[in-house]
Short mmCIF file of C-alpha atoms and ligand atoms in Angstrom, two decimals:
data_model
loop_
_atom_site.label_atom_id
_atom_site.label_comp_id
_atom_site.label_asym_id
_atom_site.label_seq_id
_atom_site.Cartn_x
_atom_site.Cartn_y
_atom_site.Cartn_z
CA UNK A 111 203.57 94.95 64.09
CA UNK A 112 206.50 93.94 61.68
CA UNK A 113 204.06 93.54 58.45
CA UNK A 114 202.66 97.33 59.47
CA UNK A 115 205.94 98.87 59.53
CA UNK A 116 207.31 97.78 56.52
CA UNK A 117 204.76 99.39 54.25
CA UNK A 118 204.08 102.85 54.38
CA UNK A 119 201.62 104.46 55.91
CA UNK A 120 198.51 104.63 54.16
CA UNK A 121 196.93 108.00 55.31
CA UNK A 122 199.35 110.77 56.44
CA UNK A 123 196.75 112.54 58.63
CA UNK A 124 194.60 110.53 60.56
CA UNK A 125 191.58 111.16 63.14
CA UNK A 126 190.66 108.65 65.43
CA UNK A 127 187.74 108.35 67.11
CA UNK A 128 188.14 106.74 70.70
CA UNK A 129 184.53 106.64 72.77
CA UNK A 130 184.79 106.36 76.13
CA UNK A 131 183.36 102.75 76.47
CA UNK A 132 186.30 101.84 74.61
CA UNK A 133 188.05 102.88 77.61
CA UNK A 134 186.19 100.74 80.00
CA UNK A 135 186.86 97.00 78.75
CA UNK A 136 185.07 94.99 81.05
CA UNK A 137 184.32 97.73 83.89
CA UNK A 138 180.92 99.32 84.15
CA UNK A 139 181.93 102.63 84.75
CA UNK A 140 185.46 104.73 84.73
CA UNK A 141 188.62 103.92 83.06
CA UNK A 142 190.13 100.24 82.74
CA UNK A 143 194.20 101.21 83.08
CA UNK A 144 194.96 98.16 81.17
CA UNK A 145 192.44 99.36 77.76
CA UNK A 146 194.58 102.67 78.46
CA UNK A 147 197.72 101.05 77.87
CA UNK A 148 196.67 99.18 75.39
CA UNK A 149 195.29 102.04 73.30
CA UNK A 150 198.36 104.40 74.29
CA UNK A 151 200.80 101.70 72.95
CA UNK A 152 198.42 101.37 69.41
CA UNK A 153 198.96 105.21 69.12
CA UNK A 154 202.31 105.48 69.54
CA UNK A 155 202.79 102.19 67.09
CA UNK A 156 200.49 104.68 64.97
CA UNK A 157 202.89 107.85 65.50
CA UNK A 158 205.91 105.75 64.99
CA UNK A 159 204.91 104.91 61.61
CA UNK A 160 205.22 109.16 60.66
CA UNK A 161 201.61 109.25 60.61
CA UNK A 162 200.27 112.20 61.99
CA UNK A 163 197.20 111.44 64.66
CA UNK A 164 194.81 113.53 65.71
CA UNK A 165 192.20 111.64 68.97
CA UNK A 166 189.02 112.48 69.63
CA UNK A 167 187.86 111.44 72.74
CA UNK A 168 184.37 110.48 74.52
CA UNK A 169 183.01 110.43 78.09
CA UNK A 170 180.38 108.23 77.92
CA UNK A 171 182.11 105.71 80.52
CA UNK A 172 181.72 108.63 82.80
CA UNK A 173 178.28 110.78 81.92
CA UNK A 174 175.97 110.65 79.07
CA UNK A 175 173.98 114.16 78.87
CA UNK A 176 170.68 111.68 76.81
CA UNK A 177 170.74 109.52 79.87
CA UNK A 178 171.09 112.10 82.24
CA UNK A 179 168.26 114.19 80.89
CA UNK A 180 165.96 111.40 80.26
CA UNK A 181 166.11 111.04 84.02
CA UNK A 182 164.49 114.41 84.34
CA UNK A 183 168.27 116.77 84.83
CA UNK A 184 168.35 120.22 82.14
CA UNK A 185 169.72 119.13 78.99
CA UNK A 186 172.36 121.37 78.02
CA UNK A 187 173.47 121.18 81.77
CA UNK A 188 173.50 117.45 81.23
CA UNK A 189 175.86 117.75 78.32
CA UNK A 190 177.71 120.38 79.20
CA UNK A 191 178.61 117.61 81.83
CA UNK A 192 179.10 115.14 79.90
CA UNK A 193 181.68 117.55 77.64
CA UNK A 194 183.76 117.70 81.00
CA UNK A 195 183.59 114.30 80.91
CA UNK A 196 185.58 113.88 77.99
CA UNK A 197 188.42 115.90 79.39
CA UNK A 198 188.61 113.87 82.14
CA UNK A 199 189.29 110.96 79.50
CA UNK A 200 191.43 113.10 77.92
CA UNK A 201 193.90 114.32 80.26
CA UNK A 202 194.25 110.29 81.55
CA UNK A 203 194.54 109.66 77.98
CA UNK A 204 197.48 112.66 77.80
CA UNK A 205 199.48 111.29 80.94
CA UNK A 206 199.97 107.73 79.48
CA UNK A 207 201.20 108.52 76.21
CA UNK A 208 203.32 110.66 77.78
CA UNK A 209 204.97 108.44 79.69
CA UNK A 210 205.51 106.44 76.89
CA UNK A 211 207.20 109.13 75.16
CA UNK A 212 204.88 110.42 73.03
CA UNK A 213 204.57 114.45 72.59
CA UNK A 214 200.98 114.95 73.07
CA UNK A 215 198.97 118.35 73.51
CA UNK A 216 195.30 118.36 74.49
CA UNK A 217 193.16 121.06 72.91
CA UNK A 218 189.69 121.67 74.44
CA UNK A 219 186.77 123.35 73.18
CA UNK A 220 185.85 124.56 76.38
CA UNK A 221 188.18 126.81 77.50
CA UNK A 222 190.17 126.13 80.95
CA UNK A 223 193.49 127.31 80.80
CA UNK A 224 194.87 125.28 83.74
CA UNK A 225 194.62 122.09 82.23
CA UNK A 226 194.59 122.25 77.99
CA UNK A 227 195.27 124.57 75.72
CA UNK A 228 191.90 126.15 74.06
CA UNK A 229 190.82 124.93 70.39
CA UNK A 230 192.16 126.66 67.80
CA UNK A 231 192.80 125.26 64.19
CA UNK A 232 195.39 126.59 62.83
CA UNK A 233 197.30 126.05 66.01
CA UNK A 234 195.92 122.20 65.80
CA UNK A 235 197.20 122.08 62.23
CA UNK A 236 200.77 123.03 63.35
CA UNK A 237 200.83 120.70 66.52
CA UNK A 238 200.23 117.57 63.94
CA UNK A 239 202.58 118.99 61.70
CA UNK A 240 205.18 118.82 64.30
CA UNK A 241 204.83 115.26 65.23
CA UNK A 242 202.56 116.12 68.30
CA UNK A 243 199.97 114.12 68.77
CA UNK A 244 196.45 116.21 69.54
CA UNK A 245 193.52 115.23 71.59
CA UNK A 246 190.73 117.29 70.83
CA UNK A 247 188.57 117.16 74.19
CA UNK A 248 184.98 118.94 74.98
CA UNK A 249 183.23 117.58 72.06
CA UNK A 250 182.26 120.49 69.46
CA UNK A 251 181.58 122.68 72.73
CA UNK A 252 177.81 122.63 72.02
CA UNK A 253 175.19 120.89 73.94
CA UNK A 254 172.94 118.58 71.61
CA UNK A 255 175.99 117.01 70.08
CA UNK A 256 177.75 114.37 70.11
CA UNK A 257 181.94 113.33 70.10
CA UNK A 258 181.02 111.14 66.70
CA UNK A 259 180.51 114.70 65.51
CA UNK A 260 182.85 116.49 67.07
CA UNK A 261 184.91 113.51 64.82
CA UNK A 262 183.84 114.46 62.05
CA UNK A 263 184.46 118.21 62.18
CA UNK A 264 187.99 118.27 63.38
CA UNK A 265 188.70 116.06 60.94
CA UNK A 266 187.66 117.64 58.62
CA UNK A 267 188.93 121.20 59.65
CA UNK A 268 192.32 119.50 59.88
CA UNK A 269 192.19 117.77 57.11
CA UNK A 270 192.64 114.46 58.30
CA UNK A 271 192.63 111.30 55.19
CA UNK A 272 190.26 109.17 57.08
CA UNK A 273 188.44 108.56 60.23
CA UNK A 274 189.12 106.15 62.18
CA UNK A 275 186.56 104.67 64.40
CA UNK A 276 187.40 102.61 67.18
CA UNK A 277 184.63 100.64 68.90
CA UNK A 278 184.14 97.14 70.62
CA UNK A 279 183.05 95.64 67.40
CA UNK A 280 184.68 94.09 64.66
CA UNK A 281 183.15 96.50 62.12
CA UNK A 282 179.60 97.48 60.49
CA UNK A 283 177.49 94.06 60.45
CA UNK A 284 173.68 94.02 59.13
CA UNK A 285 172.26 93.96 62.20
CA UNK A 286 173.75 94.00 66.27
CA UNK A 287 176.28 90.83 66.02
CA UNK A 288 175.54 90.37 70.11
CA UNK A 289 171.82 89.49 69.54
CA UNK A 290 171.67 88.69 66.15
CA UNK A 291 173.52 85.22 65.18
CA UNK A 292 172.58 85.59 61.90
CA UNK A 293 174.37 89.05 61.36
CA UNK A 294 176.53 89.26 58.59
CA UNK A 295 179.71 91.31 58.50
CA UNK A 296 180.45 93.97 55.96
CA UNK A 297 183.88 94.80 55.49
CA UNK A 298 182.96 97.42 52.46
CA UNK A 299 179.53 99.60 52.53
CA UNK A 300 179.01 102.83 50.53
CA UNK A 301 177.79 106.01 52.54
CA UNK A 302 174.56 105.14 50.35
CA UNK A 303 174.07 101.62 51.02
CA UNK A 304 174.73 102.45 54.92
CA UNK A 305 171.91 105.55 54.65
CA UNK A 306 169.50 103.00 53.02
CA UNK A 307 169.61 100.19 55.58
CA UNK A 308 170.08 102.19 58.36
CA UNK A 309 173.35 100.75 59.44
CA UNK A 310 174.49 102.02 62.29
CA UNK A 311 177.97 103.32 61.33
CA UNK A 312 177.92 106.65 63.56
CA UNK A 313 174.64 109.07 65.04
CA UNK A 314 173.20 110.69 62.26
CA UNK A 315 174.61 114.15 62.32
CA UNK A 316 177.90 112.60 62.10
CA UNK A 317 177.56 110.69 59.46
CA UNK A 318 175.64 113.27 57.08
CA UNK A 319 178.81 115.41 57.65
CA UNK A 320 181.24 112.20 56.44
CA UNK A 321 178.87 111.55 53.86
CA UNK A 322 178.48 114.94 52.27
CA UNK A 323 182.65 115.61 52.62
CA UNK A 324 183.08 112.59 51.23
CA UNK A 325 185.24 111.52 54.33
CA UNK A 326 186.12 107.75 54.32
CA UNK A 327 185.33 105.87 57.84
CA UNK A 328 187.04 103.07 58.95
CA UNK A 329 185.18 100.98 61.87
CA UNK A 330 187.38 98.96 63.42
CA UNK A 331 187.38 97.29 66.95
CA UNK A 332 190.40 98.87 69.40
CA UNK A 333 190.69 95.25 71.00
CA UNK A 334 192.17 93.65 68.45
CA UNK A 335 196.07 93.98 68.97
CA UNK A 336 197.92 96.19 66.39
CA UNK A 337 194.43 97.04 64.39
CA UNK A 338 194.97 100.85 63.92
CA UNK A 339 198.76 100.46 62.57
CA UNK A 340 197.39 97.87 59.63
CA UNK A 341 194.56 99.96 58.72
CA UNK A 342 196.91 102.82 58.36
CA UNK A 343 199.47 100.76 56.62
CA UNK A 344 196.46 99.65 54.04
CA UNK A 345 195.64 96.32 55.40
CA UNK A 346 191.78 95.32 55.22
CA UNK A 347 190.65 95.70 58.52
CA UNK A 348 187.10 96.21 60.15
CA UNK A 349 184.28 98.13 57.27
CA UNK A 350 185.53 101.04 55.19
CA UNK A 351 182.85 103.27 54.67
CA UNK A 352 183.20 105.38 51.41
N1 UDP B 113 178.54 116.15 74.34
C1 UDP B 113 177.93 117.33 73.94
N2 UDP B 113 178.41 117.99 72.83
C2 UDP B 113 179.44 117.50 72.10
C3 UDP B 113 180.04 116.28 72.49
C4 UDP B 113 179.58 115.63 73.61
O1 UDP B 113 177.01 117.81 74.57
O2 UDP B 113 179.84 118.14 71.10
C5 UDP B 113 178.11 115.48 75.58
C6 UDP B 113 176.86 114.63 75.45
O3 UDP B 113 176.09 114.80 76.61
C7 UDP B 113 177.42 113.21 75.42
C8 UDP B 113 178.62 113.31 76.32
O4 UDP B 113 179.13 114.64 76.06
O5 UDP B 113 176.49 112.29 75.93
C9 UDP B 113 179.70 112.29 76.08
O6 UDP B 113 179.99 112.20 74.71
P1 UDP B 113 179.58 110.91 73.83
O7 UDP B 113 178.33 110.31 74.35
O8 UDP B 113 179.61 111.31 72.40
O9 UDP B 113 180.80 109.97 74.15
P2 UDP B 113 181.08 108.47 73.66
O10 UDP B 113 179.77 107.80 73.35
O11 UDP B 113 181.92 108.58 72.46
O12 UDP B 113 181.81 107.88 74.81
#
């Protein structure tokens, strides 16, 4: 985007957020190899700028551990499954970007040697330091989580500027835009004013973490071409949460 790389980058440290729907488009299920592409060439647009990125990925397009468990499997089980899940995103995510030329490292928080490196933060820290761009897969490790959270804390243990939430929506709106005509957009909401109308901005654990760090969240939607470079170059795009 010419207008994005002309200014300078906003945030120096960024997390984004990617869920795994975003990687479906219009499939049901799986990963939609154009979305991929789409979202690998938005990164490295992202990277390109000096910005320092720092993905983590979901696996709901593949196994949700709630859905799962409502439908009578074990719980953890069901999310330690759906943890796997996001590596599976992850390591797609990994080879595209690649190919594209961008240096890339997956951490997980499960370890398994063979395929990522393991978590660790200070070794994070240094990746994004050198340019590499890190996808932090397995969620927070823990059953009864979620990847919103997961978000949160490595962003905040690597001190990311802002979080960047990608969905399949244009932003925070007062009520579900799909079956609400009457929704209104917000392109500016206070952790407060979110808390008090119950906006749904990210689950609940997630959000108490931005909130009480003080962690700015930008909700944007991934579709939109060149999105994540003009938030990061400052441009009003989707709700900014602060
Ligand atoms: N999960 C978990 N702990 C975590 C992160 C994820 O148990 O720290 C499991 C959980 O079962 C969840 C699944 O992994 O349903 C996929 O993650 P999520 O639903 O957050 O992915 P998204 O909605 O972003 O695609």
């Amino acid at each position: 985007m010419p207008e994005a790389t002309a200014t300078p980058p906003r945030f120096k440290r960024i997390l984004l957020k990617l869920s795994g729907e975003a990687l479906m488009g219009d499939a049901k299920y799986g990963i939609s190899p154009k979305i991929l592409e789409q979202v690998a060439g938005e990164v490295r647009e992202v990277i390109e700028l000096g910005v320092e990125v720092g993905i983590v990925i979901g696996g709901g397009n593949i196994f949700r551990g709630v859905s799962a468990s409502t439908a009578g499997m074990d719980r953890a089980s069901a999310d330690y499954m759906g943890m796997l899940a996001t590596v599976i995103n992850a390591l797609a995510l990994q080879d595209i970007l690649e190919k594209k030329g961008v240096d890339t490292r997956v951490m997980t928080a499960i370890r398994m040697e063979a395929l990522a490196e393991p978590y660790i933060r200070r070794r994070a820290v240094r990746h994004l330091e050198k340019g590499r761009m890190v996808i932090f897969a397995g969620g927070t490790g823990n059953p009864y989580f979620s990847t919103d959270t997961a978000a949160v804390l490595r962003a905040l243990e690597v001190e990311a500027k802002v979080l960047l939430k990608a969905t399949n929506v244009d932003g925070v709106y007062t009520a579900d835009p799909k079956q609400d005509p009457k929704a209104k957009f917000l392109a500016e909401l206070s952790f407060r004013d979110a808390l008090v109308n119950g906006y749904a901005v990210m689950d609940a654990n997630a959000f108490g973490l931005c909130k009480e760090n003080k962690l700015p969240i930008v909700v944007f939607n991934i579709n939109q071409p060149g999105a994540t470079a003009r938030v990061l170059a400052g441009e009003r795009v989707g709700t900014i949460v602060t």
